[in-house]
XYZ file of C-alpha atoms in Angstrom:
745
model
C 0.274 -0.187 0.102
C 2.861 2.218 0.683
C 4.128 1.644 -2.794
C 0.602 2.997 -4.048
C 0.186 5.680 -2.241
C 3.243 6.670 -3.331
C 3.403 6.644 -6.768
C -0.607 7.993 -6.915
C 1.034 10.932 -4.725
C 3.934 11.004 -7.476
C 1.302 11.226 -10.131
C 0.123 14.194 -8.142
C 3.337 15.925 -8.495
C 4.451 15.819 -11.853
C 1.237 15.788 -13.785
C -0.309 18.797 -14.346
C 0.468 18.820 -18.382
C 3.746 19.051 -18.000
C 4.032 16.290 -20.907
C 6.777 14.430 -19.040
C 6.189 11.204 -18.778
C 5.544 9.813 -15.061
C 7.488 7.867 -12.807
C 8.420 7.258 -9.055
C 11.484 7.091 -7.693
C 12.299 5.009 -4.353
C 15.629 4.136 -2.584
C 16.691 1.610 -0.256
C 19.120 1.683 3.071
C 21.778 2.758 0.306
C 20.324 4.768 -1.779
C 20.215 2.388 -4.457
C 17.813 4.216 -6.953
C 14.686 1.998 -7.705
C 12.038 4.030 -10.625
C 9.169 2.563 -11.581
C 7.048 4.113 -14.531
C 3.942 3.129 -16.689
C 6.040 1.689 -19.921
C 9.449 1.144 -21.362
C 9.862 5.114 -23.111
C 8.286 5.881 -19.625
C 11.244 3.775 -17.535
C 14.470 4.865 -20.645
C 12.809 8.363 -19.461
C 12.998 7.939 -16.003
C 16.228 6.125 -15.929
C 17.632 8.779 -17.384
C 16.083 11.247 -15.194
C 17.482 9.873 -11.891
C 20.768 8.727 -13.636
C 21.619 12.485 -13.716
C 20.369 13.234 -10.297
C 22.778 10.795 -9.228
C 25.604 11.835 -11.514
C 25.016 14.685 -12.582
C 28.756 15.348 -12.985
C 29.908 12.305 -14.566
C 27.080 12.363 -17.281
C 28.604 15.692 -17.939
C 32.398 14.214 -18.306
C 31.512 11.778 -20.473
C 29.268 14.073 -22.895
C 32.707 16.141 -23.528
C 35.103 13.197 -23.621
C 32.314 12.023 -26.871
C 32.349 15.026 -28.184
C 36.363 15.203 -27.834
C 35.740 18.739 -25.921
C 36.699 18.058 -21.981
C 39.820 19.632 -22.231
C 38.066 22.292 -22.642
C 37.122 22.878 -18.441
C 39.176 19.728 -17.451
C 42.472 20.775 -18.414
C 45.630 19.753 -20.949
C 45.793 16.192 -18.656
C 42.948 15.660 -20.839
C 43.509 17.164 -24.250
C 45.348 13.396 -25.635
C 42.182 11.913 -25.288
C 40.172 14.991 -26.959
C 42.214 14.779 -30.165
C 41.553 10.477 -30.109
C 37.853 11.173 -29.729
C 38.074 13.408 -32.906
C 40.443 11.449 -35.088
C 38.325 8.740 -34.941
C 35.078 10.093 -35.544
C 33.524 8.671 -32.003
C 30.693 11.092 -31.639
C 29.673 10.441 -35.570
C 30.203 6.767 -35.382
C 27.310 7.375 -32.521
C 25.076 9.016 -34.869
C 25.083 6.445 -37.521
C 24.337 3.464 -34.700
C 21.567 5.952 -33.470
C 19.992 6.327 -37.013
C 20.553 2.546 -37.871
C 18.041 1.644 -35.073
C 15.196 0.045 -35.467
C 12.182 2.877 -34.888
C 11.308 1.235 -31.121
C 14.908 0.904 -29.873
C 15.510 4.253 -31.459
C 12.571 5.917 -28.947
C 13.481 3.862 -26.536
C 17.169 5.436 -26.345
C 15.917 8.666 -27.138
C 13.100 8.902 -23.963
C 16.481 8.096 -21.839
C 18.226 10.796 -23.271
C 15.193 12.942 -22.628
C 14.959 12.035 -18.958
C 18.421 13.526 -19.121
C 17.703 16.430 -20.144
C 14.951 17.468 -18.204
C 17.050 17.035 -15.173
C 19.585 18.998 -16.091
C 16.402 21.522 -16.542
C 15.553 21.186 -13.628
C 18.668 22.447 -12.157
C 20.165 19.072 -10.447
C 23.236 19.342 -11.434
C 23.779 22.631 -9.118
C 24.205 20.174 -6.087
C 27.508 18.647 -7.796
C 30.875 21.347 -6.263
C 32.527 20.118 -9.683
C 30.276 22.579 -11.971
C 31.559 25.093 -10.204
C 35.087 23.953 -10.143
C 35.656 24.124 -13.495
C 32.871 26.472 -14.553
C 31.316 24.030 -16.743
C 27.610 23.616 -16.800
C 25.231 20.971 -18.351
C 24.596 21.625 -21.946
C 22.021 18.880 -22.994
C 21.820 15.543 -23.946
C 21.248 14.297 -27.729
C 19.281 11.465 -28.974
C 22.269 9.643 -29.678
C 24.689 10.283 -26.931
C 24.450 7.143 -25.016
C 25.751 5.490 -28.210
C 29.121 8.026 -27.800
C 28.983 7.126 -23.972
C 29.218 3.500 -24.581
C 31.765 3.315 -27.679
C 33.861 7.021 -25.829
C 34.373 4.165 -22.592
C 34.817 0.749 -24.992
C 37.306 2.185 -27.577
C 39.832 1.164 -25.901
C 38.572 -1.874 -24.135
C 39.781 -4.772 -26.852
C 42.976 -2.774 -26.455
C 43.952 -2.186 -30.979
C 47.028 -0.398 -29.118
C 48.809 -3.336 -28.394
C 48.997 -3.706 -31.769
C 51.996 -1.292 -32.047
C 53.560 -3.102 -28.948
C 54.243 -6.439 -30.966
C 54.237 -4.130 -33.945
C 57.522 -3.428 -32.204
C 58.094 -5.939 -30.090
C 58.826 -7.704 -33.185
C 61.324 -5.366 -34.751
C 63.136 -5.330 -31.602
C 63.439 -8.780 -30.649
C 62.122 -10.333 -33.003
C 58.990 -12.744 -33.469
C 59.680 -15.106 -30.868
C 59.499 -12.350 -28.376
C 55.881 -11.585 -29.426
C 54.438 -14.530 -27.364
C 56.435 -13.952 -24.361
C 54.597 -10.657 -23.493
C 50.922 -12.538 -25.159
C 49.457 -11.806 -21.651
C 46.364 -9.145 -20.539
C 48.742 -6.140 -19.746
C 48.474 -3.469 -17.685
C 45.414 -1.295 -20.535
C 43.488 -4.841 -20.229
C 40.049 -4.766 -18.489
C 39.260 -8.148 -17.349
C 36.786 -9.556 -15.150
C 36.179 -13.229 -13.581
C 32.218 -14.602 -13.634
C 30.967 -17.616 -12.073
C 28.162 -19.866 -12.057
C 27.176 -22.564 -9.579
C 23.999 -25.101 -10.835
C 20.955 -26.462 -8.093
C 23.061 -29.406 -7.581
C 26.160 -27.652 -5.195
C 23.409 -24.713 -3.912
C 22.187 -25.058 -0.920
C 18.558 -24.015 -2.321
C 18.661 -26.094 -5.590
C 18.509 -23.481 -8.197
C 21.727 -21.710 -9.584
C 23.584 -18.992 -8.106
C 25.608 -16.474 -10.485
C 28.639 -14.381 -9.785
C 31.368 -12.466 -10.327
C 33.049 -8.993 -10.021
C 33.938 -6.967 -13.313
C 37.784 -5.576 -13.194
C 37.907 -2.231 -14.469
C 39.844 0.956 -13.725
C 38.251 2.222 -10.821
C 37.051 5.474 -11.277
C 35.295 8.286 -9.305
C 31.913 7.867 -9.714
C 31.888 4.074 -10.004
C 31.332 2.791 -13.515
C 28.230 0.578 -12.512
C 25.536 1.752 -11.398
C 23.562 -0.080 -8.995
C 19.599 0.320 -10.174
C 16.142 -1.225 -10.459
C 13.546 -0.989 -12.996
C 9.586 -1.895 -13.209
C 6.799 -1.021 -15.223
C 3.531 -0.978 -13.766
C 1.757 -2.898 -16.024
C 2.078 -4.453 -19.469
C 1.462 -2.797 -22.589
C 0.787 0.898 -22.320
C 2.534 2.137 -24.979
C 1.475 -0.655 -27.512
C -0.153 -3.854 -27.880
C 1.886 -6.985 -26.674
C 4.773 -5.063 -24.655
C 6.643 -7.131 -22.232
C 6.660 -5.699 -18.252
C 9.334 -5.062 -16.826
C 10.643 -5.626 -13.451
C 15.206 -5.870 -13.323
C 18.076 -5.263 -11.126
C 21.418 -4.785 -12.524
C 24.319 -2.813 -12.261
C 23.763 -0.344 -15.082
C 26.724 2.217 -17.699
C 25.744 5.876 -16.106
C 25.072 7.211 -20.033
C 23.753 4.268 -21.575
C 19.834 2.564 -21.150
C 19.132 -0.935 -19.886
C 21.643 -2.989 -18.153
C 23.614 -4.319 -21.249
C 26.097 -6.350 -18.604
C 24.818 -7.688 -15.709
C 20.995 -7.918 -14.373
C 18.490 -10.510 -12.413
C 14.442 -10.550 -13.750
C 13.827 -12.466 -10.823
C 13.053 -15.641 -13.755
C 16.766 -15.115 -15.609
C 19.992 -13.734 -14.625
C 23.262 -12.846 -16.503
C 26.954 -11.525 -15.971
C 29.905 -11.366 -18.581
C 33.383 -10.960 -18.898
C 35.228 -9.820 -21.160
C 36.426 -12.441 -24.127
C 39.388 -10.432 -24.842
C 38.763 -11.001 -28.180
C 40.762 -9.162 -31.125
C 38.234 -7.472 -33.471
C 39.864 -3.806 -34.530
C 42.662 -4.009 -36.665
C 45.484 -1.264 -37.402
C 46.406 -0.807 -41.234
C 49.736 1.024 -42.248
C 48.502 3.641 -44.749
C 50.526 5.951 -47.393
C 49.080 8.959 -47.642
C 49.884 11.757 -49.589
C 48.589 15.511 -49.750
C 47.640 16.602 -53.311
C 46.620 19.595 -53.964
C 43.651 20.280 -51.636
C 42.802 16.434 -51.318
C 44.314 14.104 -49.183
C 44.639 10.291 -50.542
C 45.399 6.903 -49.714
C 47.315 3.807 -51.248
C 45.235 0.978 -51.416
C 44.988 -2.000 -53.246
C 44.019 -0.543 -56.351
C 46.615 1.833 -56.153
C 45.774 6.149 -54.858
C 42.581 6.659 -53.512
C 40.645 9.620 -52.135
C 39.765 9.819 -48.919
C 38.026 11.929 -46.958
C 39.776 14.644 -44.289
C 39.117 18.028 -42.553
C 40.290 19.788 -39.280
C 39.122 20.838 -36.265
C 40.176 22.558 -33.234
C 39.596 22.044 -29.427
C 39.959 23.872 -26.237
C 42.529 23.351 -23.787
C 42.061 24.930 -19.881
C 44.992 26.798 -18.927
C 46.761 26.131 -22.997
C 46.948 26.684 -26.339
C 43.985 24.912 -28.699
C 45.408 22.397 -30.973
C 44.373 21.712 -34.403
C 44.109 17.487 -36.231
C 43.434 16.857 -39.341
C 40.797 14.064 -39.415
C 41.070 11.290 -42.044
C 39.115 8.806 -42.718
C 40.541 6.256 -46.106
C 38.954 3.206 -46.874
C 40.141 1.368 -44.266
C 38.914 3.455 -40.852
C 40.184 6.438 -39.178
C 43.958 7.866 -38.986
C 44.826 7.330 -35.063
C 48.933 7.571 -35.865
C 50.824 10.067 -38.307
C 49.237 11.999 -41.333
C 49.576 13.447 -44.496
C 53.063 15.209 -43.908
C 54.412 13.029 -41.157
C 57.521 11.172 -41.546
C 57.582 7.191 -41.862
C 56.535 4.847 -38.926
C 58.189 3.908 -36.187
C 60.388 1.194 -38.202
C 59.941 2.542 -42.055
C 62.396 3.017 -43.985
C 62.773 6.228 -45.326
C 61.667 6.198 -48.834
C 58.367 6.421 -50.859
C 56.838 2.729 -49.840
C 57.454 3.698 -46.322
C 54.102 3.740 -44.115
C 53.484 7.153 -42.793
C 49.818 6.588 -40.602
C 48.079 3.484 -38.931
C 43.856 3.476 -39.466
C 41.917 1.996 -36.953
C 39.319 -0.039 -38.668
C 36.379 -1.764 -36.147
C 32.835 -2.621 -37.270
C 30.650 -0.107 -35.460
C 32.486 2.911 -37.992
C 32.181 0.236 -41.119
C 28.659 -1.066 -40.437
C 26.807 1.596 -38.224
C 25.743 -0.974 -35.699
C 26.357 -1.424 -32.007
C 24.827 -3.517 -30.682
C 21.643 -1.377 -28.910
C 18.932 -3.834 -30.263
C 19.922 -5.960 -27.534
C 19.555 -3.589 -24.684
C 15.414 -3.351 -24.303
C 14.686 -7.495 -25.011
C 17.422 -8.092 -21.925
C 14.924 -5.922 -19.731
C 12.302 -7.888 -20.206
C 13.695 -11.667 -20.633
C 12.338 -14.907 -18.233
C 14.630 -16.825 -19.804
C 18.224 -17.761 -21.262
C 17.061 -18.773 -24.196
C 15.376 -15.584 -24.438
C 18.619 -13.824 -23.104
C 20.542 -15.594 -25.733
C 18.077 -14.377 -28.535
C 18.681 -10.748 -27.187
C 22.475 -10.643 -27.520
C 21.783 -12.371 -31.094
C 22.670 -8.474 -31.569
C 25.567 -7.642 -29.605
C 28.373 -5.836 -30.974
C 30.881 -5.067 -29.292
C 33.024 -5.401 -26.449
C 32.849 -8.820 -27.288
C 31.934 -10.280 -24.445
C 31.628 -14.311 -22.581
C 28.075 -14.641 -21.120
C 26.736 -16.529 -18.440
C 22.927 -16.758 -17.548
C 20.597 -18.974 -15.593
C 16.857 -18.984 -14.910
C 14.399 -20.721 -12.711
C 14.417 -23.383 -14.989
C 17.007 -24.618 -14.635
C 17.863 -23.411 -17.818
C 21.970 -22.237 -18.443
C 23.794 -20.452 -20.660
C 27.807 -19.759 -21.359
C 28.479 -18.596 -25.159
C 30.400 -15.743 -26.397
C 28.746 -12.500 -27.595
C 29.344 -9.378 -30.085
C 30.933 -9.317 -33.422
C 34.138 -10.634 -34.312
C 36.198 -9.359 -38.302
C 37.413 -12.803 -40.450
C 40.378 -11.915 -41.622
C 43.905 -13.162 -42.011
C 45.837 -14.128 -38.174
C 48.949 -11.303 -39.205
C 45.863 -8.644 -38.589
C 45.177 -9.977 -34.523
C 48.677 -9.414 -34.440
C 49.407 -6.399 -35.501
C 49.514 -3.164 -38.243
C 49.287 -4.711 -41.371
C 49.304 -3.233 -44.916
C 46.566 -1.182 -45.993
C 47.428 -1.509 -49.543
C 47.414 -5.356 -50.072
C 43.766 -7.053 -50.680
C 44.214 -9.802 -48.831
C 44.049 -8.310 -45.903
C 40.882 -7.038 -45.939
C 37.759 -7.789 -43.345
C 35.633 -11.409 -45.449
C 31.744 -10.926 -45.359
C 30.876 -12.928 -42.852
C 32.752 -12.906 -38.596
C 33.586 -15.223 -36.505
C 31.154 -17.615 -35.936
C 30.691 -17.129 -32.030
C 31.438 -20.180 -28.988
C 28.691 -21.357 -27.125
C 29.417 -24.216 -24.086
C 26.771 -26.423 -23.625
C 25.870 -27.519 -20.008
C 26.786 -30.485 -21.288
C 30.296 -30.128 -22.251
C 31.290 -28.056 -18.860
C 34.394 -30.059 -18.048
C 33.323 -29.247 -14.316
C 29.537 -30.768 -13.719
C 26.995 -28.245 -12.161
C 30.049 -25.255 -12.744
C 31.342 -22.870 -15.447
C 34.120 -19.990 -14.886
C 35.230 -16.760 -16.497
C 38.183 -15.112 -15.937
C 39.417 -13.816 -19.293
C 41.876 -16.873 -19.592
C 42.419 -19.311 -22.869
C 38.980 -20.929 -22.912
C 35.285 -20.527 -24.637
C 36.669 -17.496 -26.604
C 40.430 -19.044 -27.324
C 39.222 -19.073 -31.747
C 38.725 -15.321 -31.128
C 41.567 -13.255 -29.107
C 45.850 -13.527 -28.744
C 46.189 -12.267 -25.519
C 44.944 -14.100 -22.674
C 44.632 -13.571 -18.846
C 47.276 -16.524 -17.102
C 44.507 -19.224 -15.900
C 45.162 -18.688 -11.934
C 42.214 -17.020 -11.209
C 39.968 -19.064 -13.275
C 42.014 -21.901 -11.734
C 41.476 -20.585 -8.327
C 38.146 -20.117 -8.668
C 37.086 -23.977 -9.212
C 39.232 -24.849 -6.792
C 37.060 -23.232 -4.215
C 33.493 -23.730 -5.591
C 34.386 -27.621 -5.974
C 35.927 -27.777 -2.889
C 32.520 -27.904 -1.540
C 28.485 -28.045 -1.922
C 25.515 -26.217 -0.401
C 26.467 -23.050 -1.722
C 24.447 -19.941 -0.555
C 24.828 -16.301 -1.829
C 26.398 -15.085 1.428
C 29.461 -17.315 1.133
C 30.488 -16.030 -2.218
C 32.339 -13.252 -0.472
C 35.348 -15.616 0.670
C 35.309 -16.350 -3.780
C 35.399 -13.093 -4.352
C 37.448 -11.441 -1.629
C 40.398 -14.451 -2.304
C 43.882 -13.659 -2.345
C 45.923 -17.026 -3.125
C 48.576 -15.711 -5.354
C 49.463 -18.901 -7.671
C 51.591 -16.446 -10.579
C 53.974 -16.092 -7.562
C 55.432 -19.105 -8.044
C 58.184 -19.231 -10.582
C 59.686 -16.152 -8.406
C 59.843 -18.294 -5.431
C 61.564 -21.476 -7.347
C 63.702 -19.372 -8.998
C 64.407 -17.648 -5.063
C 64.882 -21.084 -3.931
C 68.050 -21.767 -6.582
C 69.602 -18.676 -5.595
C 73.292 -20.230 -4.147
C 72.565 -18.785 0.212
C 76.468 -18.667 0.363
C 76.716 -14.813 -1.354
C 74.387 -13.651 0.788
C 74.083 -10.865 3.328
C 72.528 -11.887 6.789
C 69.168 -10.113 5.902
C 68.894 -11.268 2.362
C 68.909 -15.235 4.377
C 66.162 -14.443 6.423
C 64.070 -12.741 3.741
C 65.046 -15.433 1.774
C 63.868 -18.215 4.314
C 60.590 -15.924 4.960
C 59.336 -15.707 1.094
C 59.961 -19.498 0.280
C 57.577 -20.074 4.197
C 55.226 -17.332 2.458
C 51.183 -18.783 2.465
C 51.313 -16.443 -0.466
C 48.414 -14.736 0.326
C 48.620 -11.357 -0.938
C 46.059 -10.287 2.443
C 45.827 -6.906 3.733
C 47.456 -7.221 6.953
C 50.578 -9.250 5.587
C 53.895 -8.053 6.150
C 54.846 -10.676 3.837
C 53.389 -10.100 1.561
C 54.576 -6.971 1.392
C 58.280 -8.086 1.213
C 57.166 -10.428 -1.296
C 55.528 -7.306 -3.420
C 59.232 -4.962 -2.807
C 60.917 -8.362 -4.076
C 59.211 -8.666 -7.392
C 59.326 -5.191 -8.043
C 63.251 -4.957 -7.698
C 63.093 -7.607 -10.004
C 61.088 -6.321 -12.453
C 63.339 -3.595 -12.073
C 66.155 -5.158 -13.106
C 65.029 -6.866 -16.128
C 64.600 -3.594 -17.177
C 67.689 -1.688 -16.728
C 69.156 -6.025 -18.255
C 70.656 -5.370 -21.980
C 68.640 -8.126 -22.622
C 65.925 -5.960 -22.560
C 67.195 -2.307 -23.497
C 65.956 -2.034 -26.846
C 62.476 -1.715 -24.955
C 63.116 -0.319 -22.022
C 65.855 2.284 -23.212
C 64.873 5.845 -24.111
C 64.678 4.548 -27.504
C 62.047 1.746 -26.252
C 58.327 2.196 -27.734
C 56.879 4.639 -24.579
C 59.820 7.068 -26.404
C 59.605 6.642 -30.174
C 58.515 9.513 -32.143
C 55.354 9.628 -33.477
C 52.930 7.884 -30.836
C 50.429 9.330 -29.812
C 50.681 9.998 -26.240
C 47.314 8.358 -25.125
C 49.604 4.978 -26.632
C 51.525 5.557 -24.082
C 50.262 3.116 -21.460
C 50.522 0.367 -24.534
C 54.180 0.963 -24.425
C 55.438 1.481 -21.352
C 57.769 -1.449 -21.748
C 58.620 -2.122 -17.613
C 54.375 -2.631 -16.885
C 54.427 -4.667 -19.795
C 57.630 -6.933 -18.281
C 55.700 -6.861 -14.758
C 52.928 -8.763 -16.364
C 55.294 -10.772 -18.315
C 57.100 -11.950 -15.573
C 56.976 -15.717 -15.851
C 57.371 -15.634 -19.007
C 60.831 -14.079 -18.839
C 61.864 -15.995 -15.388
C 61.181 -19.519 -16.457
C 62.620 -18.258 -21.265
C 62.809 -15.653 -23.173
C 66.216 -13.009 -23.998
C 67.735 -13.413 -20.217
C 69.758 -15.947 -19.923
C 69.413 -18.574 -17.154
C 72.642 -17.562 -15.071
C 71.696 -13.854 -15.360
C 68.435 -14.764 -13.992
C 69.384 -16.120 -11.334
C 72.247 -13.306 -10.349
C 69.215 -10.525 -10.820
C 67.179 -12.683 -8.263
C 69.980 -12.645 -5.991
C 70.870 -8.702 -6.333
C 66.912 -7.906 -5.927
C 66.595 -9.938 -3.140
C 69.497 -8.001 -1.265
C 68.186 -3.888 -2.235
C 64.852 -5.668 -0.911
C 66.306 -7.117 2.391
C 68.068 -3.710 2.512
C 65.088 -1.675 2.416
C 62.551 -3.493 4.341
C 60.101 -1.491 6.707
C 58.106 -4.010 7.833
C 54.611 -2.287 6.750
C 51.799 -5.058 5.662
C 50.729 -5.009 2.215
C 47.785 -2.837 2.491
C 49.883 0.326 3.915
C 51.285 -0.053 0.026
C 48.676 -1.135 -1.974
C 45.515 1.560 -1.707
C 43.703 2.515 -3.880
C 44.618 5.106 -6.655
C 40.870 5.961 -8.747
C 40.491 7.756 -11.778
C 38.898 11.375 -10.947
C 37.854 13.940 -13.476
C 38.533 16.338 -11.055
C 41.649 15.639 -8.457
C 40.446 15.402 -4.717
C 42.813 14.966 -1.602
C 40.957 12.395 -0.588
C 43.031 8.969 1.968
C 41.502 6.187 -0.584
C 41.798 2.721 1.748
C 44.119 0.054 1.530
C 42.996 -3.109 -0.187
C 44.071 -6.573 -0.725
C 44.708 -8.818 -3.503
C 46.964 -8.488 -6.447
C 46.212 -8.415 -10.402
C 46.681 -12.545 -10.479
C 44.928 -13.408 -7.431
C 40.882 -13.822 -7.687
C 40.710 -10.705 -5.516
C 42.104 -8.962 -8.639
C 44.015 -5.624 -7.370
C 46.096 -4.620 -10.090
C 49.772 -2.320 -10.027
C 52.124 -2.137 -11.408
C 55.450 -3.737 -10.004
C 58.438 -2.065 -10.386
C 56.739 0.884 -11.046
C 54.026 2.198 -8.192
C 52.801 -0.575 -5.389
C 49.233 1.655 -5.707
C 46.416 0.016 -8.216
C 43.704 1.823 -10.248
C 42.218 -1.877 -11.793
C 40.459 -4.089 -9.772
C 36.951 -4.773 -9.131
C 34.349 -2.050 -10.121
C 30.915 -4.496 -8.654
C 30.903 -7.185 -6.669
C 28.037 -9.193 -7.496
C 25.434 -12.606 -6.374
C 22.864 -13.300 -8.274
C 20.608 -15.861 -6.303
C 18.289 -17.422 -8.444
C 16.058 -19.013 -5.408
C 15.036 -15.602 -4.204
C 16.204 -12.182 -6.357
C 16.358 -10.687 -2.808
C 18.868 -12.768 -1.705
C 21.274 -11.650 -3.889
C 23.700 -8.857 -3.049
C 25.763 -6.158 -4.890
C 28.441 -3.916 -3.948
C 30.328 -1.252 -5.776
C 33.290 0.801 -4.512
C 31.907 3.872 -3.452
C 27.745 4.431 -3.679
C 25.104 5.320 -5.459
C 26.010 9.169 -5.737
C 28.525 10.422 -7.521
C 27.621 14.021 -5.369
C 30.621 15.242 -3.149
C 29.040 14.848 0.745
C 26.301 13.016 0.218
C 24.724 10.732 2.456
C 25.496 7.925 -0.145
C 28.703 8.789 -2.120
C 31.290 6.362 0.355
C 28.961 4.375 1.545
C 29.902 1.168 0.601
C 34.170 2.210 -0.052
C 34.690 0.402 2.986
C 32.185 -2.625 2.558
C 33.996 -3.005 -0.925
C 36.670 -2.709 0.584
C 36.731 -5.533 2.487
C 34.757 -7.369 0.607
C 31.731 -7.320 1.871
C 28.267 -6.769 0.039
C 25.131 -4.968 0.688
C 21.739 -6.234 -0.110
C 19.960 -6.675 -3.264
C 15.973 -4.965 -2.102
C 13.371 -5.222 -4.807
C 10.247 -5.022 -2.721
C 9.249 -1.696 -3.107
C 6.879 -2.480 0.471
C 10.157 -2.043 1.976
C 11.299 1.101 -0.026
C 11.155 4.795 0.977
C 9.340 6.402 -1.729
C 11.566 9.887 -2.387
C 9.661 13.319 -4.505
C 11.358 14.529 -7.410
C 13.594 17.987 -7.212
C 11.836 20.997 -7.200
C 13.615 24.143 -8.066
C 13.807 24.848 -4.288
C 14.528 21.416 -2.589
C 17.882 19.836 -5.268
C 18.375 17.720 -2.406
C 14.985 15.994 -2.008
C 15.388 12.872 -4.292
C 18.655 11.582 -2.471
């Protein structure tokens, strides 16, 4: 009854000829928004409005990142991204993809954008202090912008800059060196996900759990939200009712990655697929036109200039060039040869990016409305058949016992060389074929462990689709934990989410065990004994975990300084090569690459085994001499990205890159971490309100709001908060008025 009275009250508030869709907003004890509206489009409008209410500053930043105008109020640190957004024609691609949506999906997306616009018109942004600090204000929200936010968020998700790294690696150390570094690198996003069937749970129904690993941003990249319609069919005959809880991407309608409708739940991880290509282009200017050398000879291409502003600096002008292959992201018609190219007429002087949304005008948003009303895994699978990018591995389960484990997205079919590095644009054999690669699926009867499926970016289901995958450590550890017992409940999954065992320490410790102790000083001997006896858990309160991390960092630094790797790490290394825009340097930073490939480099590669043993001994001495006795958490703290940096002190967190609790620092560079669980979820198919979730900060993106940081202690310690979907247990809040902007929070 409380929910019904609130809804009548809301209708009264929003009525009176305003012309706006009617909806009701509720919140739980954690400030998480629960939205109810009459039909699908009204619900999309409401989601947009509420997202602007809670995340106005975040939406403002995302809009300008799409347009390539963020440096105008954020300064020089954002200029590199703005240049890339313009050179890739990101906003134009979003418009193109929006125009190709079917009418129903386009109207649904436009309704979300209208909700954002109306919220800004109501002044919801006035509560966010960042606007005043940067002297900026929201300027609307175009209907195509949600597609732009998705493109902006995922443009670098597939890691096409890694092809620059592999090209440099081949040029400097030879093709044999490429497999040594064929692991997920410092710029990669990943995830854990697992599905436990009813045979292994206490309830007899499936549990689906996991955590997406992304760069931690404040406000968070995921938004907890509950979306429901009051009736089915208000906006058209046959419209299905919606009642779904999940993790939304602010700026994008629906729940693309993680959701639970009560009857079916789904979750994804990064498939680590390779679906973007770089083409080596020969460009020249002839009069007022730019030409590229393609398979049929010289051809005119699209070219124009754009200028963007930089706060505190000079305006920047970029030339936007698009060939038949794609948009130019490196070099140009007046640029010299690409790094490694000979100085002659045959040299390539540019690289063009080809990716499916730009080629086809398709992004896969047709998937999103279908997910919101899905009731079975078959309906989830049918919805994601439309998906384009990023390419994901998906798990789903329903209350009827249905199970799903498949890949989703578009992977072009082309030669294997395209996956490894830049290929010549003028060779016709490097073109994409008409049909994409087939997407693998694993029926439950084929699962290696009956009643259990795990996805952790390893070389598993999606192996035919990619080149670089995560080591198997996380996946193996999750399987070991889940197969050790039965009777799992939702609350038990925190022990899996927060597991800190670091199996990847084994190769380095095995080498340490072989070090001759005779020449070692006494502190180094003691440290060696402690590390060899260590339980290999990267617990926040573990002093030995900190000692291992310090020792590993010294090994990485000494490897980076070794003559065999000097071509990668010296002043002339890839990160310093002329011609590559600074925005790509994280993928070209050799020390970080060495850290992530440590196992391969300690068991093979260009550094001879005697040198490895000597190097490990030297690293041990150095680490012993700097031992402070601090625990791991004192060193390993969160360092989130903020568009406007604050001076907050961030918490100590357990884990490491290859732990299930994957909190990725850069060994040899810093112990701070910026990549980790961007959310956690446990979807319970027995009873949805027994599900659990958490995000790094809170539901609100407004500094000082009671729900801006209330989940941070739980998230940092691995504890979830409850999922509540019963509207009778929620607090109705009025929508904001010009006199009270905070009432809806």
